Amino acid sequence: MRWFLRRLVFYAFAVWVALTLNFLLPRLMPGDPIAGVLAHLSPSQIQANPGIIQTYQALLGGGKGTIWHDYVVYLHRLSHLNFGISTSNYPAPVSDVIGRTLPYSIFLVGVAFLIAFALGTTIGMIAAWRRGGAVDTVVVPTLMALGAFPAFFTALLSVYFLGLKLKWFPIQHGYDSGLVPGFDWAFLSSAFRHSQLPIIVIVSAFAGGWVLNMRTVMINTISEEYVAMAHAKGLRDRRVMTRYAGRNAILPPLNGFAAQFAGAVGGLVFIEYVFSYPGAGLTLQQAALGNDYPLTQGLLLVFAFCVIASSFIMDLLNFVLDPRVRAT
Amino acid sequence: MSQVQPLVEPELTPLSVVAPRKRGRLHIPGWLSLLLANPKSRFGLLVIAFMIVVAVIAPWISVSNPTDFNILATRQAPSWHHLFGTTDQGSDIFSQVVLGTRRSLILGAAAAVIATALATTLGILGAYSGGIVDEVVNFLTNVFLVIPTIPLLIVISGYLKARGMMTMILVLGLTLWAFEARILRGQALTLKNRDFVQAAKVAGESTWRIVFGELMPNMISRIAAAFVLVFYIALLVDAGLEFLGLGDTTHVSWGMVLYWAQTNSTVLQGEWWPFLFPGLALVLTVVALVFLLAGIDEVSNPRLRNVKRSK
C-alpha cells in the first residue's frame, strides 16, 4: 500500500510538472507568441469572441497581469477544458479539434501497441526457450533490424512497396474521400482498411524491442529452479514455458511499457505525417508549422496525459500481477 | 526513438584491463585496439570513420551546389550523371546527401556531448550524495521520462523561428539527458560503496573531486556507451524534426532532403530515389552506432561475450 501511495504522489507531481511546463514554455521562448497567434485572426474574428485575447494571454503570456495571476487563470481555464480557439481551424475550439482527431490516434497506437507487445513477448519467449532454433536465428534478427530503422523511413518504404507497387493497402488519409465520419459500416470498414498499413509499420518498429527484452529476461528465468521443478513434475513443455517461465519473465518487460509508449506516441507523429492520417500527431505537426500555438499547447498536454495515464495503468497491472509488489 | 532503450541494465564491470601495448611506429591507444578487436564495434567504427571522411571531403566530391536547381533535369532517376537522381527542382540528390553528412554528424555529436555531460553530472552526483539530492534528481529524471520527448520538441521547434544549428544542438542536448542519467545513476550506485570511494571520502576529498576524479574515470566505458546511445537518438530525432519541416530550413541535411521528398509527394508519384538515399544514409549511420554500442558493452562486460559458447 505504501508503494501504491508513493506512485500516486509521483503521478500527481508528474501531471503538475506537465501543466507547469506547458505554462512556462511559451513564456520562455523568444519572440511574441500572442502576436503570432493573433496575426492569424482577422479583427472581426477577434471582436466576435470577447475574452479570446485573455484566454490566449493566460495560455501564452504577454498580458498585463503578473505571472502568478496568469498561472491561476491558466489552471482555472484548463480545469474547464478551455484551451482557447484554434487559429488554423477557426472558429473551432482547441478541445473540439483534439476531440475530433485523438480517437484516430488512440485507435492506431492502441491496437498497434497491443499487437507489438503480444507478438514481441511471444516471439521473445519462444526464442529463449529454443535458443538457436528457427525463431531465434531468423525472426529475432529480422525484427531487431526493422526496429533499428527510423519509423518514418519504414513508413516511406512500405508506402512505396506495399502500397504503391503491390497495391495491397490504401496509403493516404484515414478513410475514403466522400465518406462522413460516423458509426456506419461504410465508414468503419473504410477506416479499418486505411489503418492497416500504419499499424503494420508501428508494430514492425516496436516489436523488436519487446522481443529483445523478453528474450533476455526469459533466458535468466529458464535457469531458475522452479522451472526445473516443473519439468521434473512431468508437465508438458508448452505449459512450463507459458505458465512457469513466461509468466514470471513477463514482469520486468512490463515495467518498460511506459517508456516504450512515450516513444510510440512520438513515433506516431511521423507515421501519421507520412500517411496523411487525420490523427492528433499530424494535427500537432500542422499546428506547429502554422503557428497555431493554442493547439500545440493543448496537444502537448494531451500527449503527456496519455503517457502518464498509460504508465499509471501499467503500475496498477503490475500491482495485480506481481505479488512481490503487493507485499511491500 | 525509444524502441531501442535498453530495459535490463547488466551490471557492468569497469574497464580496467588494458591490452598490453605493442611497440610500433603507430601508437594505438588501448581502448581503441580493444574496440577494433571486437567484430561488432570494428564494423561500427569503420562505417563511422567512412562517414567522417565523407563529411570532411564533401565539398570536393559533391558535383554541384546542392541548392542549384535545373529545370531541364528535374525528377531524374539515378544515372551516372546524377548518382542518386534529382529532386523535382532538378537539384542533385547525391550532393545533398554528401553535404548533409557533415551537419548530421556534428549536430548529433554536439547534442550528445551536452546530454552526456548533464546526465553524468546529475546521475553520479545524485547517486553519490544520496539523501535529498538523490531524491530530487531521481524524481526529476522520472518526470522527464514520462513527458513525451518528440511532441515536446515539436512544440518547442514551433516557437523557435530561427532554428539554427546551435539552437537545435542546445534544445536536443537539454531534452535527451534523462534516460542516460537513470542508467548512470544505477551504475554509480553499485560503485559508491567500493573501498576506493570510501578511502577517498575518509581522506577528506571534496564531493566534486570524488564524483569527477574517482567515480567518473571508473565508469568511463558506461559513459562512452551512453554517449553513443544519445548520439544516434539525437541523429534520429533531428532528422525526424527536419522531416516534419521543423528543422533548420536554410541548410542542406538528410532530414531536409526527406522533407522536400515528402512535401512534394514524390513517393506517391512513384519516385523512390528522393527518400531512399538520405534514408539509407541515416539508417547506415544509426546501425553503425548501434553496433559500436553493442561492441562497447561486450568489451566492457566479458559475460556478454560468451553467449555463443555457453550453449
XYZ file of C-alpha atoms in Angstrom:
639
model
C 0.000 0.000 0.000
C 2.893 2.369 0.732
C 4.232 1.632 -2.718
C 0.880 2.484 -4.210
C 0.710 5.822 -2.390
C 4.243 6.683 -3.487
C 3.267 6.068 -7.091
C 0.138 8.197 -6.716
C 2.205 11.080 -5.353
C 4.620 10.667 -8.250
C 1.859 10.781 -10.871
C 0.191 13.775 -9.258
C 3.555 15.503 -9.358
C 4.174 14.453 -12.976
C 0.799 15.912 -14.000
C 1.653 19.142 -12.192
C 5.062 19.326 -13.931
C 3.421 18.740 -17.322
C 0.880 21.503 -16.642
C 3.536 23.921 -15.422
C 5.992 23.129 -18.203
C 3.188 23.741 -20.658
C 2.510 27.073 -18.948
C 6.159 28.179 -18.875
C 7.195 27.010 -22.341
C 5.647 29.842 -24.401
C 6.889 32.370 -21.823
C 10.479 31.131 -22.062
C 10.542 31.166 -25.847
C 11.980 34.101 -27.782
C 9.519 36.246 -29.713
C 5.936 37.166 -29.029
C 3.634 34.135 -29.345
C 0.479 36.206 -28.832
C 1.281 38.392 -31.836
C 1.993 35.256 -33.867
C -1.379 33.804 -32.954
C -3.410 36.984 -33.405
C -1.826 37.536 -36.817
C -3.844 34.540 -37.999
C -7.172 36.032 -36.910
C -8.970 38.926 -38.572
C -10.140 41.886 -36.433
C -13.760 40.828 -36.897
C -12.956 37.314 -35.679
C -11.313 38.746 -32.576
C -14.286 41.032 -31.965
C -16.730 38.172 -32.349
C -15.049 36.364 -29.432
C -14.845 38.643 -26.424
C -12.353 37.259 -23.962
C -10.344 35.371 -26.561
C -7.289 37.569 -26.026
C -7.451 36.991 -22.275
C -7.622 33.231 -22.849
C -4.577 33.378 -25.101
C -2.734 35.574 -22.615
C -3.415 33.131 -19.810
C -2.169 30.343 -22.070
C 0.796 32.013 -23.731
C 1.715 35.061 -21.639
C 2.152 38.664 -22.758
C -0.765 40.017 -20.732
C -0.701 42.767 -18.149
C -1.172 40.549 -15.102
C 1.649 39.044 -13.074
C 2.859 35.551 -13.925
C 1.164 34.196 -10.774
C -2.148 35.728 -11.746
C -1.751 34.261 -15.244
C -0.959 30.869 -13.727
C -4.143 30.830 -11.653
C -6.242 31.892 -14.647
C -4.476 29.259 -16.779
C -5.239 26.449 -14.328
C -8.819 27.660 -13.924
C -9.440 27.697 -17.678
C -7.777 24.313 -18.125
C -9.997 22.786 -15.475
C -12.911 23.723 -17.772
C -11.020 22.240 -20.751
C -10.780 25.719 -22.208
C -7.634 25.854 -24.351
C -8.834 28.774 -26.443
C -9.713 28.780 -30.119
C -7.544 27.057 -32.691
C -6.466 29.667 -35.233
C -5.951 27.174 -38.044
C -9.404 25.639 -37.515
C -11.264 28.859 -36.744
C -13.816 29.015 -35.116
C -13.395 25.529 -33.608
C -12.120 25.495 -30.002
C -8.909 23.550 -29.413
C -10.787 20.983 -27.338
C -13.065 20.210 -30.328
C -10.120 19.735 -32.668
C -8.469 17.406 -30.174
C -11.709 15.505 -29.614
C -12.073 15.001 -33.356
C -8.524 13.829 -34.078
C -7.476 11.992 -30.921
C -9.716 8.895 -31.430
C -7.850 8.063 -34.658
C -4.506 8.206 -32.857
C -5.695 6.246 -29.845
C -7.052 3.542 -32.106
C -3.865 3.395 -34.186
C -1.362 3.370 -31.362
C -3.546 1.302 -29.023
C -4.116 -1.559 -31.454
C -0.575 -1.460 -32.834
C 0.980 -1.378 -29.406
C -1.005 -4.329 -28.088
C -0.131 -6.352 -31.200
C 3.546 -5.401 -30.892
C 3.538 -6.362 -27.222
C 1.755 -9.700 -27.705
C 3.815 -10.605 -30.763
C 7.122 -9.417 -29.323
C 6.838 -11.149 -25.965
C 5.623 -14.389 -27.557
C 8.489 -14.450 -30.040
C 10.973 -13.481 -27.327
C 9.659 -16.268 -25.101
C 9.904 -18.909 -27.828
C 13.330 -17.654 -28.954
C 14.712 -18.014 -25.440
C 13.032 -21.400 -24.936
C 14.567 -22.831 -28.091
C 17.817 -20.914 -28.336
C 19.437 -21.297 -31.715
C 16.147 -22.527 -33.218
C 14.440 -21.126 -36.306
C 12.644 -18.348 -34.401
C 15.814 -17.348 -32.570
C 18.056 -17.222 -35.621
C 15.696 -15.829 -38.292
C 12.715 -13.984 -36.792
C 14.567 -12.262 -33.941
C 17.332 -10.634 -36.051
C 14.764 -9.561 -38.678
C 12.599 -7.799 -36.115
C 15.657 -6.263 -34.451
C 16.830 -4.854 -37.792
C 13.365 -3.428 -38.514
C 13.361 -1.841 -35.074
C 16.612 -0.020 -35.828
C 15.026 1.720 -38.828
C 13.616 5.176 -38.148
C 9.811 4.780 -38.142
C 9.282 7.320 -40.907
C 11.718 5.516 -43.188
C 9.900 2.205 -42.681
C 6.671 4.080 -43.362
C 8.001 5.583 -46.609
C 9.342 2.200 -47.744
C 6.036 0.469 -47.028
C 4.045 3.220 -48.787
C 6.222 2.749 -51.843
C 6.459 -1.042 -51.956
C 3.347 -2.420 -50.215
C 1.020 0.410 -51.179
C 2.108 1.858 -54.482
C 3.776 -1.106 -56.197
C 1.835 -4.079 -54.803
C -1.394 -2.103 -54.192
C -2.203 -4.202 -51.110
C -3.196 -1.285 -48.890
C -4.588 2.224 -49.224
C -1.707 4.607 -48.494
C -3.188 8.004 -47.748
C -5.713 9.500 -45.321
C -7.830 7.858 -42.645
C -10.809 6.856 -44.789
C -12.014 7.022 -48.404
C -12.811 10.508 -49.626
C -16.529 11.258 -49.771
C -17.339 9.404 -46.562
C -18.507 11.238 -43.455
C -17.059 10.027 -40.136
C -19.748 8.254 -38.162
C -20.759 4.892 -36.803
C -21.887 3.301 -40.042
C -20.498 0.275 -41.815
C -19.179 2.098 -44.903
C -17.092 4.480 -42.804
C -15.852 1.964 -40.243
C -14.759 -0.592 -42.833
C -13.001 2.092 -44.848
C -11.304 3.465 -41.716
C -10.222 -0.050 -40.813
C -8.622 -0.659 -44.215
C -6.800 2.670 -44.033
C -5.419 1.886 -40.592
C -3.838 -1.435 -41.598
C -0.579 -0.210 -43.106
C 0.151 2.395 -40.370
C -0.469 -0.310 -37.766
C 1.899 -2.713 -39.523
C 4.591 -0.013 -39.565
C 4.206 0.738 -35.841
C 4.251 -2.972 -34.990
C 7.409 -3.531 -37.037
C 9.077 -0.578 -35.316
C 8.280 -1.689 -31.779
C 8.052 -5.499 -31.756
C 11.867 -5.812 -31.845
C 12.293 -4.038 -28.511
C 9.822 -6.361 -26.789
C 11.475 -9.418 -28.338
C 14.881 -8.406 -27.016
C 13.625 -7.558 -23.529
C 11.560 -10.705 -23.170
C 14.300 -12.930 -24.545
C 16.922 -11.527 -22.159
C 14.752 -11.941 -19.067
C 13.458 -15.330 -20.184
C 16.993 -16.699 -20.596
C 17.672 -15.854 -16.960
C 14.329 -17.263 -15.819
C 14.861 -20.612 -17.524
C 17.768 -21.425 -15.224
C 15.577 -20.919 -12.114
C 14.938 -23.986 -10.008
C 11.152 -23.805 -10.161
C 11.391 -24.291 -13.929
C 13.486 -27.430 -13.450
C 10.963 -28.481 -10.798
C 8.076 -28.036 -13.226
C 9.905 -30.173 -15.767
C 10.597 -32.796 -13.111
C 6.909 -32.929 -12.250
C 6.381 -34.130 -15.812
C 4.414 -31.122 -17.010
C 4.132 -30.626 -20.708
C 6.858 -28.449 -22.267
C 4.389 -25.811 -23.527
C 2.855 -25.458 -20.094
C 6.228 -24.963 -18.406
C 7.179 -22.348 -20.997
C 3.992 -20.289 -20.723
C 2.746 -20.793 -17.168
C 6.026 -21.112 -15.293
C 8.905 -19.404 -17.081
C 6.921 -16.991 -19.280
C 4.540 -15.944 -16.528
C 7.437 -14.709 -14.415
C 9.658 -13.408 -17.195
C 6.978 -11.022 -18.438
C 7.085 -8.797 -15.351
C 10.359 -6.877 -15.973
C 9.497 -6.035 -19.617
C 6.104 -4.739 -18.452
C 7.927 -2.155 -16.349
C 9.367 -0.676 -19.517
C 5.921 -0.297 -21.051
C 5.512 3.393 -20.214
C 8.863 4.413 -21.692
C 8.073 2.426 -24.845
C 4.648 4.020 -25.025
C 6.121 7.518 -24.723
C 8.349 6.646 -27.674
C 5.411 5.276 -29.658
C 3.411 8.466 -29.112
C 6.339 10.407 -30.583
C 6.757 7.989 -33.477
C 3.060 8.334 -34.218
C 3.580 11.921 -35.410
C 5.928 10.734 -38.171
C 3.707 7.863 -39.226
C 0.557 9.981 -39.381
C 2.513 12.565 -41.356
C 3.683 10.031 -43.946
C 0.193 8.529 -44.332
C -1.660 11.902 -44.064
C -3.616 10.114 -41.353
C -6.096 12.522 -39.685
C -4.933 11.905 -36.110
C -3.604 14.093 -33.319
C 0.025 13.572 -34.411
C -0.486 15.050 -37.874
C -2.524 17.848 -36.282
C 0.393 18.634 -33.956
C 2.819 18.857 -36.872
C 0.484 21.112 -38.871
C -0.230 23.302 -35.855
C 3.492 23.704 -35.085
C 4.213 24.662 -38.706
C 1.268 27.064 -38.811
C 1.971 28.886 -35.520
C -1.297 27.614 -34.022
C 0.149 27.789 -30.508
C -3.088 27.229 -28.570
C -3.477 23.934 -30.441
C 0.142 22.815 -29.983
C -0.069 23.609 -26.266
C -3.305 21.654 -25.908
C -1.971 18.673 -27.836
C 1.268 18.566 -25.847
C -0.767 18.361 -22.646
C -2.980 15.623 -24.064
C 0.027 13.583 -25.202
C 1.693 13.964 -21.818
C -1.508 12.901 -20.036
C -1.877 9.858 -22.290
C 1.643 8.719 -21.421
C 1.205 9.409 -17.708
C -2.145 7.587 -17.709
C -0.708 4.576 -19.538
C 2.169 4.480 -17.079
C -0.315 4.532 -14.202
C -2.363 1.711 -15.734
C 0.788 -0.369 -16.147
C 1.649 0.234 -12.494
C -1.795 -0.987 -11.493
C -1.393 -4.043 -13.701
C 1.999 -4.714 -12.166
C 0.376 -4.426 -8.752
C -2.165 -7.084 -9.720
C 0.320 -9.403 -11.455
C 3.296 -9.270 -9.121
C 2.708 -10.423 -5.546
C 6.121 -9.069 -4.505
C 4.981 -5.515 -5.274
C 1.813 -6.014 -3.251
C 3.814 -7.237 -0.279
C 5.827 -4.039 0.128
C 13.180 6.719 -30.508
C 12.731 4.648 -27.535
C 12.270 1.246 -29.073
C 15.997 0.915 -28.617
C 16.160 1.829 -24.957
C 17.816 -0.951 -23.039
C 15.472 -2.278 -20.398
C 17.626 -4.505 -18.300
C 20.884 -2.900 -17.377
C 23.573 -5.507 -16.952
C 25.940 -4.744 -14.125
C 28.987 -3.638 -15.939
C 32.434 -4.116 -14.602
C 34.551 -1.048 -15.185
C 37.037 -1.231 -17.964
C 40.311 -1.632 -16.143
C 42.195 -4.303 -18.022
C 44.021 -2.619 -20.833
C 45.609 -4.724 -23.508
C 49.403 -4.703 -23.361
C 50.756 -2.058 -25.645
C 52.713 -3.199 -28.616
C 55.732 -1.173 -29.533
C 55.259 0.027 -33.037
C 55.521 3.058 -35.165
C 51.804 3.720 -34.998
C 50.649 4.159 -31.441
C 47.111 2.845 -30.979
C 45.573 3.595 -27.591
C 44.479 0.570 -25.568
C 40.754 1.243 -25.702
C 40.823 1.599 -29.461
C 42.639 -1.672 -30.062
C 40.138 -3.388 -27.751
C 37.231 -1.964 -29.745
C 38.879 -2.874 -33.041
C 39.353 -6.466 -31.858
C 35.598 -6.858 -31.374
C 33.840 -7.527 -34.705
C 30.739 -5.507 -33.827
C 32.483 -2.333 -32.725
C 35.009 -2.728 -35.556
C 32.183 -2.634 -38.098
C 30.633 0.358 -36.326
C 33.904 2.278 -36.137
C 34.767 1.599 -39.781
C 31.381 2.842 -41.027
C 31.571 5.935 -38.815
C 35.130 6.606 -39.983
C 33.839 6.357 -43.553
C 31.032 8.802 -42.747
C 33.501 11.249 -41.194
C 35.725 11.038 -44.261
C 32.690 11.709 -46.477
C 31.750 14.671 -44.296
C 35.273 16.115 -44.493
C 35.737 15.760 -48.255
C 32.080 16.544 -49.055
C 32.726 19.856 -50.856
C 35.129 18.126 -53.243
C 33.035 15.080 -54.149
C 29.690 16.816 -54.470
C 29.261 17.530 -58.137
C 27.275 20.691 -57.829
C 25.924 23.195 -55.376
C 23.155 21.232 -53.659
C 20.675 24.077 -53.823
C 21.255 24.711 -57.521
C 18.183 23.902 -59.485
C 17.921 22.972 -63.085
C 14.520 22.967 -64.740
C 15.863 20.798 -67.560
C 16.909 17.956 -65.235
C 14.008 17.521 -62.806
C 12.782 14.207 -61.385
C 15.544 12.144 -62.950
C 16.106 8.592 -61.780
C 19.641 7.713 -60.669
C 22.147 7.601 -63.507
C 25.883 8.065 -63.970
C 25.285 11.746 -64.320
C 23.210 12.021 -61.142
C 24.195 9.078 -58.940
C 21.207 9.459 -56.593
C 18.883 11.129 -59.096
C 17.479 14.644 -58.920
C 14.681 16.371 -56.998
C 11.685 17.947 -58.660
C 13.676 21.186 -58.701
C 16.467 19.446 -60.549
C 18.915 19.553 -57.610
C 21.437 16.736 -57.413
C 20.492 14.427 -54.510
C 23.973 12.871 -54.260
C 25.455 16.289 -53.464
C 22.704 16.969 -50.935
C 23.212 13.680 -49.107
C 27.004 14.012 -49.085
C 26.914 17.571 -47.751
C 24.161 16.663 -45.297
C 26.500 14.141 -43.640
C 28.540 16.982 -42.202
C 25.648 18.670 -40.449
C 24.075 15.439 -39.187
C 27.310 14.167 -37.619
C 28.287 17.459 -35.985
C 24.789 18.041 -34.657
C 24.389 14.530 -33.250
C 27.820 14.546 -31.616
C 27.456 18.022 -30.109
C 23.982 17.312 -28.711
C 25.286 14.030 -27.286
C 28.172 15.853 -25.571
C 25.748 18.209 -23.799
C 23.297 15.468 -22.823
C 26.078 13.162 -21.610
C 27.724 15.899 -19.546
C 24.379 16.691 -17.914
C 23.477 13.063 -17.330
C 26.922 12.208 -15.944
C 26.943 15.111 -13.513
C 23.367 14.636 -12.336
C 23.400 10.841 -12.304
C 26.685 10.358 -10.431
C 26.214 13.336 -8.133
C 22.749 12.087 -7.165
C 23.887 8.530 -6.567
C 26.942 9.586 -4.567
C 25.301 12.288 -2.456
C 22.238 10.207 -1.684
C 19.539 11.684 0.521
C 17.568 14.657 -0.675
C 19.849 15.414 -3.665
C 19.333 11.891 -4.990
C 15.587 12.028 -4.374
C 15.251 15.293 -6.279
C 17.449 14.223 -9.199
C 15.750 10.851 -9.457
C 12.285 12.394 -9.298
C 13.202 14.941 -11.967
C 14.612 12.194 -14.192
C 11.481 10.068 -13.875
C 9.197 13.008 -14.594
C 11.230 13.847 -17.698
C 10.865 10.239 -18.809
C 7.053 10.347 -18.833
C 6.874 13.603 -20.800
C 6.923 12.530 -24.458
C 10.094 13.951 -25.998
C 9.088 14.176 -29.658
C 5.859 16.152 -29.092
C 7.760 18.407 -26.672
C 10.458 19.040 -29.286
C 7.838 19.668 -31.982
C 6.136 22.279 -29.802
C 9.468 23.946 -28.959
C 10.516 23.977 -32.624
C 7.153 25.538 -33.462
C 8.000 28.507 -31.265
C 11.567 28.922 -32.477
C 11.502 30.773 -35.729
C 15.254 30.744 -36.233
C 16.227 27.092 -35.874
C 19.951 27.369 -36.438
C 22.362 24.575 -35.711
C 23.432 25.902 -32.298
C 19.810 26.240 -31.216
C 18.962 22.687 -32.231
C 22.096 21.339 -30.505
C 21.094 23.057 -27.267
C 17.439 22.013 -27.474
C 18.297 18.358 -28.179
C 21.062 18.272 -25.572
C 18.790 19.646 -22.881
C 15.907 17.253 -23.625
C 17.689 13.953 -24.225
C 19.614 13.525 -20.969
C 17.027 11.815 -18.737
C 17.286 8.129 -19.702
C 21.083 8.348 -19.650
C 21.025 9.895 -16.186
C 18.998 6.940 -14.936
C 21.427 4.418 -16.415
C 24.476 6.213 -14.989
C 22.864 6.651 -11.581
C 22.307 2.901 -11.359
C 25.912 2.271 -12.295
C 27.233 4.827 -9.795
C 25.133 3.300 -7.005
C 26.972 -0.002 -7.386
C 30.364 1.749 -7.250
C 29.532 4.096 -4.407
C 30.399 1.715 -1.558
C 33.609 0.339 -3.035
C 36.718 0.729 -0.921
C 38.452 3.268 -3.147
C 35.500 5.647 -2.882
C 35.298 5.202 0.875
C 39.051 5.751 1.124
C 38.812 8.984 -0.847
C 35.985 10.096 1.410
C 37.930 9.356 4.574
C 40.941 11.151 3.112
C 38.758 14.249 3.039
C 38.288 14.634 -0.711
C 35.532 17.020 -1.741
C 32.315 15.689 -3.275
C 33.161 17.152 -6.684
C 36.619 15.640 -6.599
C 35.208 12.198 -5.759
C 32.499 12.459 -8.430
C 34.817 13.592 -11.212
C 38.149 12.194 -10.009
C 37.192 8.808 -8.568
C 33.754 7.681 -9.796
C 33.731 9.075 -13.321
C 37.002 7.521 -14.526
C 35.741 4.140 -13.347
C 32.521 4.498 -15.300
C 34.142 5.700 -18.496
C 33.034 2.704 -20.596
C 29.436 3.155 -19.459
C 29.627 6.878 -20.171
C 31.028 6.168 -23.633
C 28.121 3.779 -24.262
C 25.665 6.424 -23.089
C 27.300 8.950 -25.417
C 26.888 6.646 -28.423
C 23.258 5.975 -27.450
C 22.371 9.670 -27.295
C 24.402 10.306 -30.439
C 22.167 8.137 -32.570
C 18.968 9.160 -30.836
C 19.892 12.810 -31.460
C 20.621 11.974 -35.113
C 17.239 10.283 -35.493
C 15.293 12.965 -33.657
C 16.975 15.791 -35.555
C 16.371 14.128 -38.921
C 12.785 13.470 -37.814
C 12.158 17.109 -36.893
C 13.603 18.245 -40.203
C 11.462 15.670 -41.973
C 8.399 17.271 -40.357
C 9.521 20.679 -41.641
C 10.520 21.842 -38.166
C 14.282 21.917 -38.627
C 16.777 24.392 -39.991
C 15.325 25.019 -43.452
C 18.263 27.109 -44.613
C 20.789 24.275 -44.650
C 21.126 21.016 -46.508
C 20.739 17.917 -44.344
C 19.380 14.387 -44.663
C 16.163 15.370 -42.935
C 15.643 18.319 -45.268
C 16.028 16.143 -48.364
C 13.415 13.810 -46.870
C 11.180 16.775 -46.042
C 11.140 18.018 -49.624
C 10.581 14.472 -50.868
C 7.516 14.212 -48.618
C 6.229 17.753 -49.235
C 6.315 17.265 -52.985
C 4.639 13.828 -52.618
C 7.403 12.242 -54.647
C 6.645 8.802 -53.188
C 3.039 8.943 -54.354
C 4.302 9.697 -57.859
C 6.425 6.567 -57.830
C 9.791 8.268 -57.281
C 11.810 6.221 -54.822
C 15.170 7.929 -55.020
C 14.385 11.212 -53.203
C 13.585 9.363 -49.968
C 15.644 6.174 -50.293
C 19.176 7.632 -50.385
C 19.000 10.121 -47.493
C 17.033 7.494 -45.536
C 19.693 4.852 -46.168
C 22.459 7.258 -45.140
C 20.636 7.814 -41.856
C 19.968 4.094 -41.323
C 23.583 3.177 -42.094
C 24.898 5.690 -39.540
C 22.410 4.613 -36.898
C 23.119 0.908 -37.433
C 26.869 1.593 -37.209
C 26.356 3.382 -33.889
C 24.144 0.538 -32.594
C 26.914 -1.953 -33.453
C 29.512 0.267 -31.795
C 27.309 0.382 -28.703
C 26.962 -3.409 -28.651
C 30.725 -3.689 -29.073
C 31.440 -1.324 -26.168
C 29.084 -3.359 -23.981
C 30.779 -6.613 -24.906
C 34.285 -5.256 -24.408
C 33.454 -3.806 -21.008
C 31.324 -6.747 -19.854
C 33.033 -10.084 -20.644
C 29.913 -12.012 -19.611
C 28.072 -10.827 -22.702
C 30.805 -12.138 -24.952
C 30.485 -15.812 -24.095
C 26.848 -16.170 -25.114
C 27.665 -18.378 -28.074
C 29.918 -20.783 -26.239
C 27.650 -21.299 -23.238
C 25.004 -23.176 -25.203
